[in-house]
Short mmCIF file of C-alpha atoms in Angstrom, two decimals:
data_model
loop_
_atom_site.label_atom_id
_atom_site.label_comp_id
_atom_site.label_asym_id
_atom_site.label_seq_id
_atom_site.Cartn_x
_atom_site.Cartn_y
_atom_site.Cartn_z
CA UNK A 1 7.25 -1.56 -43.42
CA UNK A 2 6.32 1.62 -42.21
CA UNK A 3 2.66 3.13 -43.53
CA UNK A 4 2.16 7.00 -42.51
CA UNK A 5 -0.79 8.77 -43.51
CA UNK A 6 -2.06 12.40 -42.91
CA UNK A 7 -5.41 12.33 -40.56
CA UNK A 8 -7.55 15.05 -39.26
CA UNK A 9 -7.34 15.57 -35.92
CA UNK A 10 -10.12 17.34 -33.46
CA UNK A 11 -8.93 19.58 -30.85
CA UNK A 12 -10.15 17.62 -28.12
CA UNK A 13 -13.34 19.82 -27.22
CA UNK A 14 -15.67 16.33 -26.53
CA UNK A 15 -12.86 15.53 -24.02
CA UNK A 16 -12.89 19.22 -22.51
CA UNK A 17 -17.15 18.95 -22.55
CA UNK A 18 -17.40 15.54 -21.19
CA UNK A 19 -14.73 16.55 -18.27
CA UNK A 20 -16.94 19.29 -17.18
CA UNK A 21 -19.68 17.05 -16.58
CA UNK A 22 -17.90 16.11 -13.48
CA UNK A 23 -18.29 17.87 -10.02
CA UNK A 24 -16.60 20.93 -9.20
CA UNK A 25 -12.87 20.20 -8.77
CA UNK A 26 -9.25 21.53 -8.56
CA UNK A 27 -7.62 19.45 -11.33
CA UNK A 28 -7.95 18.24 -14.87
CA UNK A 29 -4.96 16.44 -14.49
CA UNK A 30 -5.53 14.75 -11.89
CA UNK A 31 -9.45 14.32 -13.05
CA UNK A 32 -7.81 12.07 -15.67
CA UNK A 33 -5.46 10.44 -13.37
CA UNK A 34 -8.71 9.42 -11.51
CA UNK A 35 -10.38 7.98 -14.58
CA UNK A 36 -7.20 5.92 -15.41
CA UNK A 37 -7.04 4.72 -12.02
CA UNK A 38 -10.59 4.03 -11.76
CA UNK A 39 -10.64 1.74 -14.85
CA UNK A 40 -7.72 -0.56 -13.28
CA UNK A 41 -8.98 -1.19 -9.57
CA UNK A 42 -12.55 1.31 -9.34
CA UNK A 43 -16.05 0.36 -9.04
CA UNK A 44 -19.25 2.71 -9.09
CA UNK A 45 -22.95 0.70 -9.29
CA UNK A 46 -26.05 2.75 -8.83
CA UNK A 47 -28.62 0.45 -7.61
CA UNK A 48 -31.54 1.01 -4.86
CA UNK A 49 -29.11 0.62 -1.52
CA UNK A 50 -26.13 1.97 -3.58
CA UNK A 51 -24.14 5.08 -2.39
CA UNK A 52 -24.86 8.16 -5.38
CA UNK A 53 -21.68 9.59 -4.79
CA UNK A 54 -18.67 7.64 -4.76
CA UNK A 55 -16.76 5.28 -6.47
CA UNK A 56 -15.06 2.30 -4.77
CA UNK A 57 -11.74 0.57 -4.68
CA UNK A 58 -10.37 -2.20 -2.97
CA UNK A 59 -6.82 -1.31 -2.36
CA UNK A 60 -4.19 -3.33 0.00
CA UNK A 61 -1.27 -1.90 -1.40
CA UNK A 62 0.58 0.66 0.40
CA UNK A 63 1.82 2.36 -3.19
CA UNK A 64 -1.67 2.09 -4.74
CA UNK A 65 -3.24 3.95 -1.27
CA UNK A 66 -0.93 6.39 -1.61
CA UNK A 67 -1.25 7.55 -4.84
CA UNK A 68 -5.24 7.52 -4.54
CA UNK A 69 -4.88 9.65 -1.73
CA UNK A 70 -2.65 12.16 -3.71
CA UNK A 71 -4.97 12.18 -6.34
CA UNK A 72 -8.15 12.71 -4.23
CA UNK A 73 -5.67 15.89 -2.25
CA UNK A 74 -5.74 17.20 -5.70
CA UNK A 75 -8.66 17.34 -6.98
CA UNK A 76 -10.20 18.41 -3.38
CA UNK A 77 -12.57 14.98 -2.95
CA UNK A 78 -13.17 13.65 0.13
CA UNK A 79 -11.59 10.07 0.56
CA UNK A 80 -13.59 7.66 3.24
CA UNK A 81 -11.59 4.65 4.28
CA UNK A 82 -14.03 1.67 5.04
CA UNK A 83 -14.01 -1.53 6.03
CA UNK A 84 -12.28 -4.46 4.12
CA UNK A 85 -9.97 -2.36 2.70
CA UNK A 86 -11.85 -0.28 0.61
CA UNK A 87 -11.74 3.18 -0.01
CA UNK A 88 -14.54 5.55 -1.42
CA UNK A 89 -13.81 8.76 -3.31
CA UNK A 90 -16.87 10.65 -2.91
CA UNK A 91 -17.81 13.79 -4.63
CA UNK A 92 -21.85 14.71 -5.38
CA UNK A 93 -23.19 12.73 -8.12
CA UNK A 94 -19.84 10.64 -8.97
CA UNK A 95 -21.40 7.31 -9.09
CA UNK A 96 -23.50 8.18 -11.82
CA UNK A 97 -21.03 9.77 -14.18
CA UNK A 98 -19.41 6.42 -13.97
CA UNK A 99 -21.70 3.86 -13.73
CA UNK A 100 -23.89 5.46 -16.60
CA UNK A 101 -20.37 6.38 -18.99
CA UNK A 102 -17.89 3.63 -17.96
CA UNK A 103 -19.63 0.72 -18.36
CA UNK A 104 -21.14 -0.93 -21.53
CA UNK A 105 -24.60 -2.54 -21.15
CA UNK A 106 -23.92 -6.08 -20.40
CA UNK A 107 -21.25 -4.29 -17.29
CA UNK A 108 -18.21 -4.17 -18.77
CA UNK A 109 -15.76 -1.16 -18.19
CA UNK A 110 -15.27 1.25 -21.05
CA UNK A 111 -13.64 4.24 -21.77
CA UNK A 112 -16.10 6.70 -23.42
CA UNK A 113 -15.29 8.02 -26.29
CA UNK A 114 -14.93 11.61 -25.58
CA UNK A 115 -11.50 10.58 -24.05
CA UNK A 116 -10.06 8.87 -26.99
CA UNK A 117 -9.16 12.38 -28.30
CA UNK A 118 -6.59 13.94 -25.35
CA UNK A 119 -3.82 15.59 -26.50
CA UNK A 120 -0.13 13.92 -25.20
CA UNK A 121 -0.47 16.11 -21.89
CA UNK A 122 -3.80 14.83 -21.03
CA UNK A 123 -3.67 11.31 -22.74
CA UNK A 124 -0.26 10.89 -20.76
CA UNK A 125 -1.91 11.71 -17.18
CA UNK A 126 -4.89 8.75 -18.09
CA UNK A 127 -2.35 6.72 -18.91
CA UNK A 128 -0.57 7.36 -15.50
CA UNK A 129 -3.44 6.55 -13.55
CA UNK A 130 -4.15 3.05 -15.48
CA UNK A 131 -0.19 2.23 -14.71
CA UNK A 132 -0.59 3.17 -10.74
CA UNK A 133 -3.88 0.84 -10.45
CA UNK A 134 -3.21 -2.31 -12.74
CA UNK A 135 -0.29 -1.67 -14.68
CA UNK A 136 2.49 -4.31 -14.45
CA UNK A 137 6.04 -2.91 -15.27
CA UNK A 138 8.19 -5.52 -17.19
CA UNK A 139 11.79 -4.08 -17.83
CA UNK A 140 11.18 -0.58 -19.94
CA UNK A 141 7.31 -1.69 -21.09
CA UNK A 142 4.26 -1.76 -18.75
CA UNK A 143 1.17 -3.95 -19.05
CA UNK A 144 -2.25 -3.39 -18.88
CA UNK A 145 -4.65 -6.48 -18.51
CA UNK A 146 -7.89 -5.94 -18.65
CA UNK A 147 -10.89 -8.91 -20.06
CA UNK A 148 -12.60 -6.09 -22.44
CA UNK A 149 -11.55 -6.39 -25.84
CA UNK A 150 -13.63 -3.12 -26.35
CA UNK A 151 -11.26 -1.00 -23.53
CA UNK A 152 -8.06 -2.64 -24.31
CA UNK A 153 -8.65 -1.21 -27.84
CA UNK A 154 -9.88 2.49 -26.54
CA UNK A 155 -6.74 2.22 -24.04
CA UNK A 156 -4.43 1.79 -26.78
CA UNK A 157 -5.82 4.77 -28.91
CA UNK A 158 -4.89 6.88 -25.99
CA UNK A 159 -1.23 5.17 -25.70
CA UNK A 160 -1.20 6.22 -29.67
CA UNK A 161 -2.34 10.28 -28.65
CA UNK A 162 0.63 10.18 -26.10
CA UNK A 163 2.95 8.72 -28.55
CA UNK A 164 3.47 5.57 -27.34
CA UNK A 165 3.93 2.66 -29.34
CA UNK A 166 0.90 -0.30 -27.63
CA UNK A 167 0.74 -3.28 -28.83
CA UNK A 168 -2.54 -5.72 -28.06
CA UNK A 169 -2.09 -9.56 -27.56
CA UNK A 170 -5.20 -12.00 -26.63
CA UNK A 171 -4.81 -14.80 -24.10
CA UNK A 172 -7.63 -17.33 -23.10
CA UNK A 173 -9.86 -14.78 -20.91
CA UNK A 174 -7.34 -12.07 -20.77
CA UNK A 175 -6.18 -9.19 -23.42
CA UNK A 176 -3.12 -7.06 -22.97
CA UNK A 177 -2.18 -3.91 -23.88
CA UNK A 178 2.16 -3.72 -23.57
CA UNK A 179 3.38 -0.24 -23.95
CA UNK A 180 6.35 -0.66 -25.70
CA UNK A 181 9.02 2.13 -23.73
CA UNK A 182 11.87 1.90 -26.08
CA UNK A 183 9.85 2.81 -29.38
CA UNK A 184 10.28 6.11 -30.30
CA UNK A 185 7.37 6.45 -32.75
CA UNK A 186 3.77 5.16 -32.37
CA UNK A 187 3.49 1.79 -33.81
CA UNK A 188 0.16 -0.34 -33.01
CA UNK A 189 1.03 -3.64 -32.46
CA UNK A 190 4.33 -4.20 -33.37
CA UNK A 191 5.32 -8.04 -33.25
CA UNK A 192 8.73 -9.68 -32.19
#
């Protein structure tokens, strides 16, 4: 049974605010590509010995390297390779845009709520990101894992805003979000 219902929409202004917040830099798109990425592999913590502005990955994959350093190209950030194979993205005052707006107070990730308005364009370039860092691609569906019940949720709002159908399952210590490929309307959690 199919249940439609006529909703008003915002015109995604938050999202345009909250993305301005940033540091200067030479693409939205790939601003957002950053922010998907960043909740699949990143990490940003301000603390007393903590670098101000950077995030973190730890990246071994050659695929995953690659399309950080594409990103970073485009949005005109510096990218430091360090030890242990991590990688910092650094841009002034990065750390704290994350660690203050993508993480809840007990430390888990989030996705602030400004961003669960994109349009398709921008909702589809998050999206992108999240599938490059931890997305696993099973057939025509991808899966995001993630242990935040709170993101997994926010993740598949944006899915919706791109028009893809997400579904959410909970395992043990693990929830997943499958985007279902082969749907052709936006269905939330559409069972077997």
């Amino acid at each position: 049974i199919r249940y439609c219902k006529h909703v008003i929409r915002s015109n995604g202004s938050d999202a345009s605010k909250f993305l301005s917040e940033f540091p200067e830099n030479d693409s939205r798109t790939a601003l957002l590509r950053l922010i998907g990425f960043f909740l699949g592999d990143g990490h940003a913590r301000v603390n007393g010995r903590g670098r101000i502005n950077g995030i973190t990955f730890h990246l071994k994959k050659s695929r995953k390297i690659a399309y950080l350093k594409e990103v970073c190209l485009e949005l005109g950030w510096e990218l430091s390779e360090q030890a242990n194979s991590s990688y910092v993205v650094i841009a002034k005052g990065l750390t704290y845009i994350f660690d203050n707006r993508f993480y809840s107070d007990d430390r888990e990730k989030i996705l602030p709520k400004e961003l669960t308005d994109l349009n398709i364009d921008d909702s589809l370039c998050l999206l992108d990101g999240l599938k490059n860092s931890d997305g696993a691609e099973h057939r025509s569906t991808w899966v995001y894992s993630t242990t935040s019940e709170k993101l997994a949720q926010s993740i598949q709002i944006v899915a919706l805003n791109a028009g893809i159908a997400a579904h959410i399952s909970n395992e043990e210590y693990i929830v997943r979000v499958t985007m279902l490929a082969r749907m052709t309307e936006p269905v939330i959690n559409q069972s077997k």
